[in-house]
């Protein structure tokens, strides 16, 4: 019983889907899709839509799920290409702008000459520039071809093609643009550290020598004692001489 109910519901859903498509496309062919279909396409499609609509309210009212799906697929085989042309026309511009920015970025990268790109060789930069110019030429050629077509013609420059070229440009230049700077070798780092250590040691030796010279100019404690004894002895001799002078006979 549950399975029968499920089939009834799914069949009704497919019938409603077909009916909605019939009404929607009939209005669009006289509205926003009218410029994207040739007169013959439009006439044929409108005729098919009317045939299915009549069938829905006659023999197809109580039809099967599979037949509703088949009728919808037949109509979409006519309607999808028309809707696709409109979608491509509305989204082509933004896709072209996106790949143009990508091209400009690559060409600008190839002309940079600074610290950030110093590790990128001239050959690698030329490779990035060359790839960007190839994609740019392809885009200009395809835009010219597309411009020659009417809205009711199938696009030659599709969004899918543009996105594919964008990925191609990215994959072919990514490894160069994202190339990391080389890491300094450990041996060179050790040499620098050794040199810095020697310079620091030399500075300490000079400082130590200067301190020794300063100390050598100051008298030692022994020298200070000997100097004091000589001064005391000299003063004592002078005192004795003065005593002898005063103790002699006085002249009358």
mmCIF file of C-alpha atoms in Angstrom:
data_model
loop_
_atom_site.group_PDB
_atom_site.id
_atom_site.type_symbol
_atom_site.label_atom_id
_atom_site.label_comp_id
_atom_site.label_asym_id
_atom_site.label_seq_id
_atom_site.Cartn_x
_atom_site.Cartn_y
_atom_site.Cartn_z
ATOM 1 C CA UNK A 1 0.000 0.000 0.000
ATOM 2 C CA UNK A 2 2.800 2.381 0.879
ATOM 3 C CA UNK A 3 4.558 1.653 -2.420
ATOM 4 C CA UNK A 4 1.397 2.378 -4.392
ATOM 5 C CA UNK A 5 0.979 5.709 -2.576
ATOM 6 C CA UNK A 6 4.585 6.622 -3.343
ATOM 7 C CA UNK A 7 4.081 5.898 -7.067
ATOM 8 C CA UNK A 8 0.906 7.985 -7.148
ATOM 9 C CA UNK A 9 2.697 10.942 -5.497
ATOM 10 C CA UNK A 10 5.760 10.728 -7.761
ATOM 11 C CA UNK A 11 3.550 10.466 -10.872
ATOM 12 C CA UNK A 12 1.589 13.562 -9.840
ATOM 13 C CA UNK A 13 4.879 15.434 -9.229
ATOM 14 C CA UNK A 14 6.175 14.580 -12.706
ATOM 15 C CA UNK A 15 2.870 15.678 -14.272
ATOM 16 C CA UNK A 16 3.011 19.029 -12.405
ATOM 17 C CA UNK A 17 6.631 19.517 -13.470
ATOM 18 C CA UNK A 18 5.717 18.987 -17.126
ATOM 19 C CA UNK A 19 2.743 21.308 -16.862
ATOM 20 C CA UNK A 20 4.854 24.065 -15.210
ATOM 21 C CA UNK A 21 7.495 23.817 -17.928
ATOM 22 C CA UNK A 22 4.861 24.143 -20.657
ATOM 23 C CA UNK A 23 3.448 27.351 -19.158
ATOM 24 C CA UNK A 24 6.845 28.833 -18.310
ATOM 25 C CA UNK A 25 8.468 28.296 -21.715
ATOM 26 C CA UNK A 26 5.404 29.491 -23.594
ATOM 27 C CA UNK A 27 5.635 32.825 -21.795
ATOM 28 C CA UNK A 28 9.439 33.086 -22.116
ATOM 29 C CA UNK A 29 9.404 32.564 -25.871
ATOM 30 C CA UNK A 30 7.399 35.770 -26.147
ATOM 31 C CA UNK A 31 9.455 37.431 -23.401
ATOM 32 C CA UNK A 32 13.118 37.307 -22.399
ATOM 33 C CA UNK A 33 13.975 34.372 -24.696
ATOM 34 C CA UNK A 34 12.544 35.771 -27.895
ATOM 35 C CA UNK A 35 15.917 37.155 -29.097
ATOM 36 C CA UNK A 36 17.734 33.887 -28.438
ATOM 37 C CA UNK A 37 15.756 31.696 -30.854
ATOM 38 C CA UNK A 38 15.410 31.869 -34.609
ATOM 39 C CA UNK A 39 11.939 32.266 -36.036
ATOM 40 C CA UNK A 40 11.883 28.651 -37.172
ATOM 41 C CA UNK A 41 13.082 27.431 -33.739
ATOM 42 C CA UNK A 42 10.475 29.512 -32.003
ATOM 43 C CA UNK A 43 7.636 28.307 -34.262
ATOM 44 C CA UNK A 44 8.617 24.662 -33.919
ATOM 45 C CA UNK A 45 9.037 24.914 -30.163
ATOM 46 C CA UNK A 46 5.715 26.676 -29.688
ATOM 47 C CA UNK A 47 4.025 23.996 -31.734
ATOM 48 C CA UNK A 48 5.559 21.250 -29.599
ATOM 49 C CA UNK A 49 4.522 23.030 -26.426
ATOM 50 C CA UNK A 50 0.929 23.325 -27.635
ATOM 51 C CA UNK A 51 0.841 19.635 -28.578
ATOM 52 C CA UNK A 52 2.023 18.566 -25.122
ATOM 53 C CA UNK A 53 -0.392 20.939 -23.419
ATOM 54 C CA UNK A 54 -3.321 19.448 -25.342
ATOM 55 C CA UNK A 55 -2.137 15.956 -24.524
ATOM 56 C CA UNK A 56 -1.947 16.801 -20.802
ATOM 57 C CA UNK A 57 -5.639 17.641 -20.658
ATOM 58 C CA UNK A 58 -6.732 14.749 -22.852
ATOM 59 C CA UNK A 59 -5.030 11.373 -23.085
ATOM 60 C CA UNK A 60 -2.186 12.353 -20.799
ATOM 61 C CA UNK A 61 -4.240 13.405 -17.824
ATOM 62 C CA UNK A 62 -3.923 9.978 -16.160
ATOM 63 C CA UNK A 63 -0.680 8.883 -17.819
ATOM 64 C CA UNK A 64 2.347 7.245 -16.226
ATOM 65 C CA UNK A 65 5.360 8.734 -14.466
ATOM 66 C CA UNK A 66 7.779 7.523 -17.148
ATOM 67 C CA UNK A 67 5.733 9.068 -19.974
ATOM 68 C CA UNK A 68 5.586 12.456 -18.220
ATOM 69 C CA UNK A 69 9.382 12.344 -17.861
ATOM 70 C CA UNK A 70 9.779 11.458 -21.546
ATOM 71 C CA UNK A 71 7.526 14.324 -22.678
ATOM 72 C CA UNK A 72 9.470 16.808 -20.509
ATOM 73 C CA UNK A 73 12.828 15.631 -21.862
ATOM 74 C CA UNK A 74 11.582 16.082 -25.431
ATOM 75 C CA UNK A 75 10.559 19.670 -24.735
ATOM 76 C CA UNK A 76 13.840 20.473 -22.942
ATOM 77 C CA UNK A 77 15.768 19.238 -25.969
ATOM 78 C CA UNK A 78 14.341 22.306 -27.757
ATOM 79 C CA UNK A 79 14.275 24.708 -24.823
ATOM 80 C CA UNK A 80 17.679 24.128 -23.180
ATOM 81 C CA UNK A 81 19.811 25.397 -26.104
ATOM 82 C CA UNK A 82 17.773 28.603 -26.210
ATOM 83 C CA UNK A 83 18.076 29.162 -22.469
ATOM 84 C CA UNK A 84 21.783 28.365 -22.659
ATOM 85 C CA UNK A 85 22.384 31.141 -25.204
ATOM 86 C CA UNK A 86 20.786 33.655 -22.868
ATOM 87 C CA UNK A 87 22.797 32.432 -19.875
ATOM 88 C CA UNK A 88 26.076 32.556 -21.815
ATOM 89 C CA UNK A 89 25.404 36.089 -22.991
ATOM 90 C CA UNK A 90 24.652 37.269 -19.452
ATOM 91 C CA UNK A 91 27.714 35.664 -17.819
ATOM 92 C CA UNK A 92 30.368 35.949 -20.558
ATOM 93 C CA UNK A 93 31.344 39.485 -19.599
ATOM 94 C CA UNK A 94 32.204 38.739 -15.980
ATOM 95 C CA UNK A 95 34.216 35.681 -16.998
ATOM 96 C CA UNK A 96 36.184 37.721 -19.539
ATOM 97 C CA UNK A 97 36.929 40.382 -16.933
ATOM 98 C CA UNK A 98 38.132 37.737 -14.518
ATOM 99 C CA UNK A 99 40.647 36.196 -16.924
ATOM 100 C CA UNK A 100 41.808 39.656 -18.065
ATOM 101 C CA UNK A 101 42.739 40.510 -14.467
ATOM 102 C CA UNK A 102 44.605 37.227 -14.227
ATOM 103 C CA UNK A 103 46.492 38.001 -17.446
ATOM 104 C CA UNK A 104 47.400 41.509 -16.249
ATOM 105 C CA UNK A 105 48.650 40.103 -12.945
ATOM 106 C CA UNK A 106 50.981 37.663 -14.707
ATOM 107 C CA UNK A 107 52.335 40.313 -17.086
ATOM 108 C CA UNK A 108 52.920 42.732 -14.212
ATOM 109 C CA UNK A 109 54.666 40.027 -12.198
ATOM 110 C CA UNK A 110 57.048 39.408 -15.092
ATOM 111 C CA UNK A 111 58.163 43.072 -15.067
ATOM 112 C CA UNK A 112 58.835 43.328 -11.330
ATOM 113 C CA UNK A 113 62.458 43.785 -10.286
ATOM 114 C CA UNK A 114 62.571 44.003 -6.522
ATOM 115 C CA UNK A 115 63.538 42.039 -3.438
ATOM 116 C CA UNK A 116 60.316 40.010 -3.514
ATOM 117 C CA UNK A 117 61.112 38.613 -6.977
ATOM 118 C CA UNK A 118 64.924 38.667 -6.834
ATOM 119 C CA UNK A 119 65.028 34.851 -6.673
ATOM 120 C CA UNK A 120 62.946 34.512 -9.867
ATOM 121 C CA UNK A 121 65.172 34.159 -12.932
ATOM 122 C CA UNK A 122 64.722 36.231 -16.099
ATOM 123 C CA UNK A 123 63.862 33.053 -17.996
ATOM 124 C CA UNK A 124 61.102 32.199 -15.526
ATOM 125 C CA UNK A 125 59.625 35.690 -15.739
ATOM 126 C CA UNK A 126 59.707 35.473 -19.527
ATOM 127 C CA UNK A 127 57.869 32.151 -19.334
ATOM 128 C CA UNK A 128 55.082 33.683 -17.230
ATOM 129 C CA UNK A 129 54.781 36.658 -19.574
ATOM 130 C CA UNK A 130 54.728 34.450 -22.665
ATOM 131 C CA UNK A 131 51.960 32.235 -21.306
ATOM 132 C CA UNK A 132 49.853 35.250 -20.331
ATOM 133 C CA UNK A 133 50.259 36.779 -23.792
ATOM 134 C CA UNK A 134 49.241 33.502 -25.464
ATOM 135 C CA UNK A 135 46.018 33.363 -23.435
ATOM 136 C CA UNK A 136 45.394 37.053 -24.097
ATOM 137 C CA UNK A 137 45.706 36.547 -27.856
ATOM 138 C CA UNK A 138 43.317 33.576 -27.699
ATOM 139 C CA UNK A 139 40.784 35.671 -25.783
ATOM 140 C CA UNK A 140 40.908 38.576 -28.237
ATOM 141 C CA UNK A 141 40.476 36.242 -31.212
ATOM 142 C CA UNK A 142 37.516 34.475 -29.628
ATOM 143 C CA UNK A 143 35.854 37.758 -28.642
ATOM 144 C CA UNK A 144 36.038 38.916 -32.245
ATOM 145 C CA UNK A 145 34.420 35.679 -33.440
ATOM 146 C CA UNK A 146 31.705 35.942 -30.803
ATOM 147 C CA UNK A 147 30.970 39.544 -31.760
ATOM 148 C CA UNK A 148 30.121 38.425 -35.304
ATOM 149 C CA UNK A 149 27.291 36.188 -34.055
ATOM 150 C CA UNK A 150 23.672 37.005 -33.251
ATOM 151 C CA UNK A 151 22.041 36.287 -29.906
ATOM 152 C CA UNK A 152 20.168 33.341 -31.448
ATOM 153 C CA UNK A 153 23.423 31.656 -32.494
ATOM 154 C CA UNK A 154 25.186 29.193 -30.236
ATOM 155 C CA UNK A 155 28.140 30.824 -28.491
ATOM 156 C CA UNK A 156 31.696 30.097 -29.626
ATOM 157 C CA UNK A 157 33.214 31.823 -26.597
ATOM 158 C CA UNK A 158 31.546 29.981 -23.749
ATOM 159 C CA UNK A 159 32.071 30.514 -20.040
ATOM 160 C CA UNK A 160 33.327 26.962 -19.793
ATOM 161 C CA UNK A 161 36.063 27.674 -22.345
ATOM 162 C CA UNK A 162 37.108 30.856 -20.531
ATOM 163 C CA UNK A 163 37.253 29.101 -17.181
ATOM 164 C CA UNK A 164 39.311 26.319 -18.747
ATOM 165 C CA UNK A 165 41.861 28.830 -20.064
ATOM 166 C CA UNK A 166 41.942 30.514 -16.669
ATOM 167 C CA UNK A 167 42.851 27.224 -15.011
ATOM 168 C CA UNK A 168 45.445 26.565 -17.709
ATOM 169 C CA UNK A 169 47.130 29.916 -17.068
ATOM 170 C CA UNK A 170 47.076 29.382 -13.332
ATOM 171 C CA UNK A 171 48.501 25.861 -13.460
ATOM 172 C CA UNK A 172 51.288 26.816 -15.874
ATOM 173 C CA UNK A 173 52.489 29.840 -13.876
ATOM 174 C CA UNK A 174 51.704 28.917 -10.266
ATOM 175 C CA UNK A 175 55.019 27.165 -9.562
ATOM 176 C CA UNK A 176 57.013 30.212 -10.697
ATOM 177 C CA UNK A 177 54.871 32.905 -9.082
ATOM 178 C CA UNK A 178 54.774 31.004 -5.767
ATOM 179 C CA UNK A 179 58.438 29.974 -5.922
ATOM 180 C CA UNK A 180 59.835 30.303 -2.370
ATOM 181 C CA UNK A 181 62.982 32.241 -1.599
ATOM 182 C CA UNK A 182 66.047 30.029 -1.062
ATOM 183 C CA UNK A 183 66.938 29.255 2.553
ATOM 184 C CA UNK A 184 70.505 30.305 3.565
ATOM 185 C CA UNK A 185 72.897 27.351 3.904
ATOM 186 C CA UNK A 186 73.793 26.244 7.441
ATOM 187 C CA UNK A 187 77.547 26.444 6.745
ATOM 188 C CA UNK A 188 77.267 30.094 5.801
ATOM 189 C CA UNK A 189 75.314 30.736 8.969
ATOM 190 C CA UNK A 190 77.993 29.055 11.093
ATOM 191 C CA UNK A 191 80.724 31.137 9.433
ATOM 192 C CA UNK A 192 78.814 34.303 10.261
ATOM 193 C CA UNK A 193 78.396 33.196 13.863
ATOM 194 C CA UNK A 194 82.112 32.363 14.095
ATOM 195 C CA UNK A 195 83.048 35.748 12.680
ATOM 196 C CA UNK A 196 80.767 37.516 15.128
ATOM 197 C CA UNK A 197 82.322 35.518 17.994
ATOM 198 C CA UNK A 198 85.845 36.469 16.953
ATOM 199 C CA UNK A 199 84.924 40.122 16.711
ATOM 200 C CA UNK A 200 83.359 39.981 20.152
ATOM 201 C CA UNK A 201 86.434 38.217 21.594
ATOM 202 C CA UNK A 202 88.750 40.803 20.050
ATOM 203 C CA UNK A 203 86.730 43.545 21.665
ATOM 204 C CA UNK A 204 86.973 41.860 25.078
ATOM 205 C CA UNK A 205 90.805 41.467 24.710
ATOM 206 C CA UNK A 206 91.198 45.134 23.884
ATOM 207 C CA UNK A 207 89.134 46.039 26.904
ATOM 208 C CA UNK A 208 91.211 43.749 29.144
ATOM 209 C CA UNK A 209 94.499 45.245 27.835
ATOM 210 C CA UNK A 210 93.262 48.757 28.496
ATOM 211 C CA UNK A 211 92.359 47.822 32.072
ATOM 212 C CA UNK A 212 95.845 46.264 32.642
ATOM 213 C CA UNK A 213 97.563 49.412 31.357
ATOM 214 C CA UNK A 214 95.454 51.502 33.678
ATOM 215 C CA UNK A 215 96.365 49.370 36.640
ATOM 216 C CA UNK A 216 100.133 49.465 35.809
ATOM 217 C CA UNK A 217 100.259 53.273 36.133
ATOM 218 C CA UNK A 218 99.017 53.191 39.742
ATOM 219 C CA UNK A 219 101.665 52.637 42.533
ATOM 220 C CA UNK A 220 101.467 49.399 44.460
ATOM 221 C CA UNK A 221 100.980 49.292 48.226
ATOM 222 C CA UNK A 222 104.694 48.431 48.738
ATOM 223 C CA UNK A 223 105.772 51.349 46.593
ATOM 224 C CA UNK A 224 103.479 53.603 48.582
ATOM 225 C CA UNK A 225 105.066 52.318 51.899
ATOM 226 C CA UNK A 226 108.651 52.822 50.680
ATOM 227 C CA UNK A 227 107.799 56.319 49.548
ATOM 228 C CA UNK A 228 106.389 57.173 52.946
ATOM 229 C CA UNK A 229 109.503 55.781 54.757
ATOM 230 C CA UNK A 230 111.829 57.938 52.619
ATOM 231 C CA UNK A 231 109.822 61.034 53.446
ATOM 232 C CA UNK A 232 109.909 60.249 57.196
ATOM 233 C CA UNK A 233 113.688 59.627 57.156
ATOM 234 C CA UNK A 234 114.322 62.916 55.358
ATOM 235 C CA UNK A 235 112.235 64.824 57.886
ATOM 236 C CA UNK A 236 114.093 63.173 60.775
ATOM 237 C CA UNK A 237 117.513 64.268 59.363
ATOM 238 C CA UNK A 238 116.365 67.806 59.086
ATOM 239 C CA UNK A 239 115.211 67.813 62.713
ATOM 240 C CA UNK A 240 118.606 66.545 63.982
ATOM 241 C CA UNK A 241 120.485 69.213 62.029
ATOM 242 C CA UNK A 242 118.336 71.911 63.466
ATOM 243 C CA UNK A 243 119.047 70.629 67.003
ATOM 244 C CA UNK A 244 122.809 70.761 66.484
ATOM 245 C CA UNK A 245 122.597 74.321 65.309
ATOM 246 C CA UNK A 246 120.812 75.489 68.450
ATOM 247 C CA UNK A 247 123.003 73.616 70.924
ATOM 248 C CA UNK A 248 126.408 75.187 69.840
ATOM 249 C CA UNK A 249 128.193 78.071 71.776
ATOM 250 C CA UNK A 250 126.696 81.454 71.411
ATOM 251 C CA UNK A 251 129.005 84.202 70.155
ATOM 252 C CA UNK A 252 129.378 87.302 72.328
#
